[in-house]
Amino acid sequence: MNIILLGPPGAGKGTQAAYLAKKLKLAHVATGDLFRKVAKERTPLSETLRSYMEKGLLVPDEITIRMLLQRIAEPDAAGGVIFDGFPRTNTQARALDEALVRENKKIDKVINFEVSRKELITRLSARCTCSQCQAPYHIITSPPKVAGICDRCGAPLLQRADDAPETVKKRLEVYFTETAPLIDYYKAQGKLVSVNGEGTVADVEKRIASVLNIKK
Ligand code: AP5
């Protein structure tokens, strides 16, 4: 099974991807996490990635598609993937469809998260992220058990540089101009289901479980 989680920054894609990957035993592939990992290194590629991410801009398709295809060729992705934050442009969506066809695979469902702009901004300003495994927390609604420490791996939590208010504004603008058109792309393929992404994490989990017919 291959599932895409589509939605604006702060919609809860990473949070729900972690739940779904565990529940359905699928690989969780998040291009943002992949890029942040590589961006910590000291290579020309890391500098290029940082230069886009710091400004809230999309990393060019050529780099993104190459890294994504390498990632999904790894053994843990053979049984299916939860795509979190990919695709984000028409070119990426087409490249993914073509790559899956070559493997006799396909996208089964695209879950489109609907969340108001006000709620997105509130969530991103309260987010802290694990510096190692990138698990997301929210200082009010889903805080870690020990302040500043990741429940999953024990590493320190940090605020993402691109969660600064001006960068969030840019990321939202980029989402609505470059990524939101994919809603129609997947609607035309009959694969899109929209889910209300507001309410508690558990509320959203239940809605997603219901559209995917997952038993609790
Ligand atoms: P990326 O890391 O993908 O960021 P994003 O899409 O902007 O998504 P976020 O991680 O900000 O939000 P999310 O929807 O995962 O929400 P989360 O679960 O964390 O991309 C970063 C950058 O990388 C991009 O700007 C771009 O430069 C580059 N990039 C990545 N992919 C690319 C691609 N394909 N092409 C080109 N460039 C690419 O939740 C947010 C917060 O809300 C957390 O604090 C969480 O705890 C909380 N929360 C979650 N659910 C709820 C709930 N129901 N109620 C209350 N709080 C909640």
Short mmCIF file of C-alpha atoms and ligand atoms in Angstrom, two decimals:
data_model
loop_
_atom_site.label_atom_id
_atom_site.label_comp_id
_atom_site.label_asym_id
_atom_site.label_seq_id
_atom_site.Cartn_x
_atom_site.Cartn_y
_atom_site.Cartn_z
CA MET A 1 0.00 0.00 0.00
CA ASN A 2 1.26 3.48 -0.85
CA ILE A 3 -0.38 6.49 0.77
CA ILE A 4 0.34 10.20 0.29
CA LEU A 5 -0.34 12.71 3.06
CA LEU A 6 -1.02 16.06 1.46
CA GLY A 7 -1.53 19.30 3.34
CA PRO A 8 -0.05 22.65 4.31
CA PRO A 9 2.81 23.13 6.79
CA GLY A 10 1.59 22.31 10.30
CA ALA A 11 -1.41 20.28 9.09
CA GLY A 12 -0.26 17.24 11.09
CA LYS A 13 1.22 15.14 8.27
CA GLY A 14 4.30 14.09 10.28
CA THR A 15 2.24 13.33 13.39
CA GLN A 16 -0.27 11.16 11.51
CA ALA A 17 2.40 9.56 9.28
CA ALA A 18 4.12 8.15 12.38
CA TYR A 19 0.81 6.62 13.55
CA LEU A 20 -0.07 5.19 10.12
CA ALA A 21 3.40 3.78 9.43
CA LYS A 22 3.28 1.87 12.73
CA LYS A 23 -0.30 0.73 12.33
CA LEU A 24 0.06 -0.41 8.69
CA LYS A 25 3.73 -1.49 8.93
CA LEU A 26 4.77 0.85 6.11
CA ALA A 27 7.93 2.94 5.72
CA HIS A 28 7.49 6.60 6.71
CA VAL A 29 9.26 8.66 4.05
CA ALA A 30 9.34 12.41 4.75
CA THR A 31 11.35 14.53 2.31
CA GLY A 32 11.63 17.32 4.91
CA ASP A 33 13.25 14.88 7.40
CA LEU A 34 15.56 13.54 4.69
CA PHE A 35 16.65 17.06 3.75
CA ARG A 36 17.18 18.17 7.37
CA LYS A 37 19.42 15.14 7.96
CA VAL A 38 21.57 15.88 4.90
CA ALA A 39 21.53 19.65 5.59
CA LYS A 40 23.45 19.05 8.85
CA GLU A 41 26.46 17.80 6.86
CA ARG A 42 29.14 19.99 5.29
CA THR A 43 28.80 19.30 1.59
CA PRO A 44 27.79 21.42 -1.42
CA LEU A 45 24.44 19.56 -1.45
CA SER A 46 23.78 20.43 2.23
CA GLU A 47 24.44 24.10 1.52
CA THR A 48 22.08 24.02 -1.43
CA LEU A 49 19.33 22.38 0.67
CA ARG A 50 19.77 24.88 3.50
CA SER A 51 19.62 27.83 1.11
CA TYR A 52 16.08 26.84 0.03
CA MET A 53 14.73 25.53 3.33
CA GLU A 54 15.84 28.55 5.37
CA LYS A 55 13.81 30.78 3.04
CA GLY A 56 10.73 28.54 3.11
CA LEU A 57 11.15 27.73 -0.60
CA LEU A 58 10.86 24.33 -2.26
CA VAL A 59 14.06 22.45 -2.98
CA PRO A 60 14.35 22.11 -6.81
CA ASP A 61 12.49 19.15 -8.31
CA GLU A 62 15.61 17.58 -9.80
CA ILE A 63 17.28 17.21 -6.36
CA THR A 64 14.06 16.28 -4.56
CA ILE A 65 13.05 13.57 -7.03
CA ARG A 66 16.55 12.05 -7.11
CA MET A 67 16.73 11.83 -3.29
CA LEU A 68 13.18 10.51 -2.96
CA LEU A 69 13.71 7.78 -5.56
CA GLN A 70 16.93 6.70 -3.82
CA ARG A 71 15.08 6.55 -0.50
CA ILE A 72 12.18 4.44 -1.76
CA ALA A 73 14.62 1.99 -3.36
CA GLU A 74 15.78 1.02 0.15
CA PRO A 75 14.59 -2.39 1.42
CA ASP A 76 12.24 -1.08 4.15
CA ALA A 77 10.15 0.71 1.48
CA ALA A 78 9.51 -2.45 -0.55
CA GLY A 79 6.27 -3.25 1.30
CA GLY A 80 4.77 0.22 0.87
CA VAL A 81 5.27 3.81 1.92
CA ILE A 82 3.55 6.66 3.72
CA PHE A 83 4.70 9.70 1.73
CA ASP A 84 4.87 12.75 4.00
CA GLY A 85 5.61 16.06 2.26
CA PHE A 86 6.12 14.51 -1.18
CA PRO A 87 5.01 15.19 -3.88
CA ARG A 88 4.75 18.97 -3.70
CA THR A 89 4.71 19.92 -7.39
CA ASN A 90 3.15 18.51 -10.54
CA THR A 91 6.57 17.40 -11.80
CA GLN A 92 7.17 15.46 -8.55
CA ALA A 93 3.72 13.83 -8.72
CA ARG A 94 4.30 12.68 -12.28
CA ALA A 95 7.80 11.40 -11.49
CA LEU A 96 6.41 9.37 -8.58
CA ASP A 97 3.59 7.88 -10.69
CA GLU A 98 6.11 6.89 -13.37
CA ALA A 99 8.56 5.36 -10.89
CA LEU A 100 5.78 3.31 -9.25
CA VAL A 101 4.45 2.07 -12.60
CA ARG A 102 7.95 0.79 -13.46
CA GLU A 103 7.73 -1.35 -10.28
CA ASN A 104 4.13 -2.46 -10.92
CA LYS A 105 3.01 -0.35 -7.97
CA LYS A 106 0.69 2.61 -7.56
CA ILE A 107 -0.57 5.22 -5.13
CA ASP A 108 -3.61 3.80 -3.36
CA LYS A 109 -4.90 6.85 -1.48
CA VAL A 110 -4.10 10.51 -1.01
CA ILE A 111 -5.23 12.01 2.28
CA ASN A 112 -5.73 15.75 2.07
CA PHE A 113 -5.61 17.50 5.46
CA GLU A 114 -7.92 20.48 5.84
CA VAL A 115 -6.85 22.90 8.59
CA SER A 116 -7.52 26.64 8.92
CA ARG A 117 -4.65 29.08 8.44
CA LYS A 118 -5.09 30.36 12.03
CA GLU A 119 -4.70 26.84 13.46
CA LEU A 120 -1.64 26.12 11.23
CA ILE A 121 0.12 29.22 12.54
CA THR A 122 -0.75 28.39 16.16
CA ARG A 123 0.59 24.84 15.76
CA LEU A 124 3.85 25.84 14.09
CA SER A 125 4.62 28.52 16.66
CA ALA A 126 4.20 25.92 19.45
CA ARG A 127 6.08 23.08 17.75
CA CYS A 128 9.36 21.64 18.94
CA THR A 129 11.09 18.86 17.04
CA CYS A 130 13.57 16.17 18.04
CA SER A 131 17.08 17.11 16.91
CA GLN A 132 17.78 13.44 16.06
CA CYS A 133 14.67 11.43 15.06
CA GLN A 134 12.61 14.56 14.14
CA ALA A 135 9.52 13.49 16.11
CA PRO A 136 7.21 16.53 16.39
CA TYR A 137 5.82 17.81 19.72
CA HIS A 138 3.51 20.66 20.58
CA ILE A 139 4.30 22.48 23.81
CA ILE A 140 0.63 22.55 24.85
CA THR A 141 -1.31 19.75 23.14
CA SER A 142 1.37 17.04 22.90
CA PRO A 143 4.33 17.94 25.13
CA PRO A 144 7.17 15.46 25.78
CA LYS A 145 7.10 13.57 29.10
CA VAL A 146 10.33 15.35 30.16
CA ALA A 147 10.59 19.00 29.06
CA GLY A 148 13.01 19.49 26.17
CA ILE A 149 13.72 15.75 25.70
CA CYS A 150 12.36 13.42 23.00
CA ASP A 151 10.17 10.57 24.36
CA ARG A 152 11.22 8.28 21.49
CA CYS A 153 15.01 8.62 21.45
CA GLY A 154 16.05 10.85 24.41
CA ALA A 155 17.70 13.52 22.22
CA PRO A 156 17.16 17.28 22.86
CA LEU A 157 14.19 19.06 21.26
CA LEU A 158 14.69 22.20 19.18
CA GLN A 159 12.54 24.74 17.42
CA ARG A 160 12.91 24.36 13.64
CA ALA A 161 14.55 27.41 12.04
CA ASP A 162 11.82 27.47 9.37
CA ASP A 163 9.11 27.77 12.04
CA ALA A 164 10.03 31.46 12.51
CA PRO A 165 6.91 33.60 11.71
CA GLU A 166 8.21 35.17 8.46
CA THR A 167 9.33 31.77 7.08
CA VAL A 168 6.01 30.16 8.04
CA LYS A 169 4.25 32.90 6.06
CA LYS A 170 6.41 32.10 3.01
CA ARG A 171 5.92 28.31 3.40
CA LEU A 172 2.14 28.76 3.46
CA GLU A 173 2.26 30.97 0.36
CA VAL A 174 4.41 28.38 -1.45
CA TYR A 175 2.02 25.59 -0.40
CA PHE A 176 -1.05 27.34 -1.79
CA THR A 177 0.59 28.29 -5.10
CA GLU A 178 2.75 25.25 -5.85
CA THR A 179 1.33 22.26 -3.93
CA ALA A 180 -2.41 22.81 -3.50
CA PRO A 181 -3.00 22.23 -7.28
CA LEU A 182 -2.13 18.56 -6.58
CA ILE A 183 -5.55 18.26 -4.91
CA ASP A 184 -7.09 18.39 -8.40
CA TYR A 185 -4.38 16.11 -9.84
CA TYR A 186 -5.29 13.31 -7.41
CA LYS A 187 -9.03 14.07 -7.49
CA ALA A 188 -8.90 13.41 -11.24
CA GLN A 189 -7.30 10.02 -10.49
CA GLY A 190 -10.13 9.23 -8.00
CA LYS A 191 -7.62 8.79 -5.15
CA LEU A 192 -8.18 11.88 -3.02
CA VAL A 193 -9.99 11.86 0.31
CA SER A 194 -10.18 15.04 2.35
CA VAL A 195 -10.06 14.82 6.13
CA ASN A 196 -10.74 17.50 8.71
CA GLY A 197 -7.30 17.93 10.34
CA GLU A 198 -8.58 19.96 13.30
CA GLY A 199 -9.44 18.63 16.75
CA THR A 200 -7.15 16.44 18.83
CA VAL A 201 -4.48 14.16 17.36
CA ALA A 202 -6.72 11.21 18.37
CA ASP A 203 -9.74 12.75 16.58
CA VAL A 204 -7.72 13.07 13.36
CA GLU A 205 -6.35 9.52 13.75
CA LYS A 206 -9.92 8.21 13.98
CA ARG A 207 -11.02 10.08 10.85
CA ILE A 208 -8.06 8.75 8.88
CA ALA A 209 -8.60 5.21 10.18
CA SER A 210 -12.20 5.47 9.03
CA VAL A 211 -11.39 6.58 5.45
CA LEU A 212 -8.73 3.86 5.17
CA ASN A 213 -10.96 1.19 6.80
CA ILE A 214 -8.35 0.53 9.48
CA LYS A 215 -9.63 -1.35 12.52
CA LYS A 216 -8.54 0.09 15.90
P1 AP5 B 1 8.59 19.62 5.75
O1 AP5 B 1 9.44 19.14 6.81
O2 AP5 B 1 7.88 18.62 4.90
O3 AP5 B 1 7.57 20.64 6.37
P2 AP5 B 1 6.03 20.96 6.03
O4 AP5 B 1 5.30 20.30 4.96
O5 AP5 B 1 6.07 22.41 5.92
O6 AP5 B 1 5.29 20.26 7.13
P3 AP5 B 1 5.56 20.39 8.64
O7 AP5 B 1 6.58 19.39 9.05
O8 AP5 B 1 5.81 21.83 9.02
O9 AP5 B 1 4.11 20.07 9.22
P4 AP5 B 1 3.31 18.71 9.36
O10 AP5 B 1 2.11 18.77 8.48
O11 AP5 B 1 4.21 17.52 9.23
O12 AP5 B 1 2.81 18.87 10.84
P5 AP5 B 1 3.30 18.18 12.21
O13 AP5 B 1 2.78 16.78 12.30
O14 AP5 B 1 4.75 18.41 12.42
O15 AP5 B 1 9.41 20.54 4.74
C1 AP5 B 1 10.35 21.49 5.19
C2 AP5 B 1 11.06 22.12 3.99
O16 AP5 B 1 11.78 21.09 3.26
C3 AP5 B 1 10.16 22.77 2.95
O17 AP5 B 1 9.83 24.09 3.29
C4 AP5 B 1 11.05 22.68 1.70
O18 AP5 B 1 12.06 23.67 1.72
C5 AP5 B 1 11.72 21.33 1.86
N1 AP5 B 1 10.93 20.24 1.24
C6 AP5 B 1 10.36 19.17 1.89
N2 AP5 B 1 9.76 18.35 1.00
C7 AP5 B 1 9.92 18.92 -0.22
C8 AP5 B 1 9.51 18.55 -1.52
N3 AP5 B 1 8.77 17.45 -1.74
N4 AP5 B 1 9.85 19.36 -2.55
C9 AP5 B 1 10.62 20.47 -2.35
N5 AP5 B 1 11.03 20.88 -1.13
C10 AP5 B 1 10.68 20.12 -0.08
O19 AP5 B 1 2.45 19.06 13.24
C11 AP5 B 1 2.75 20.44 13.44
C12 AP5 B 1 2.59 20.77 14.93
O20 AP5 B 1 1.22 20.61 15.30
C13 AP5 B 1 3.39 19.86 15.89
O21 AP5 B 1 3.77 20.63 16.99
C14 AP5 B 1 2.37 18.78 16.30
O22 AP5 B 1 2.68 18.25 17.58
C15 AP5 B 1 1.07 19.60 16.32
N6 AP5 B 1 -0.12 18.83 15.97
C16 AP5 B 1 -0.25 17.85 15.03
N7 AP5 B 1 -1.53 17.43 14.98
C17 AP5 B 1 -2.22 18.19 15.88
C18 AP5 B 1 -3.59 18.24 16.28
N8 AP5 B 1 -4.53 17.46 15.73
N9 AP5 B 1 -3.95 19.16 17.22
C19 AP5 B 1 -3.02 19.99 17.79
N10 AP5 B 1 -1.71 19.97 17.46
C20 AP5 B 1 -1.32 19.09 16.50
#
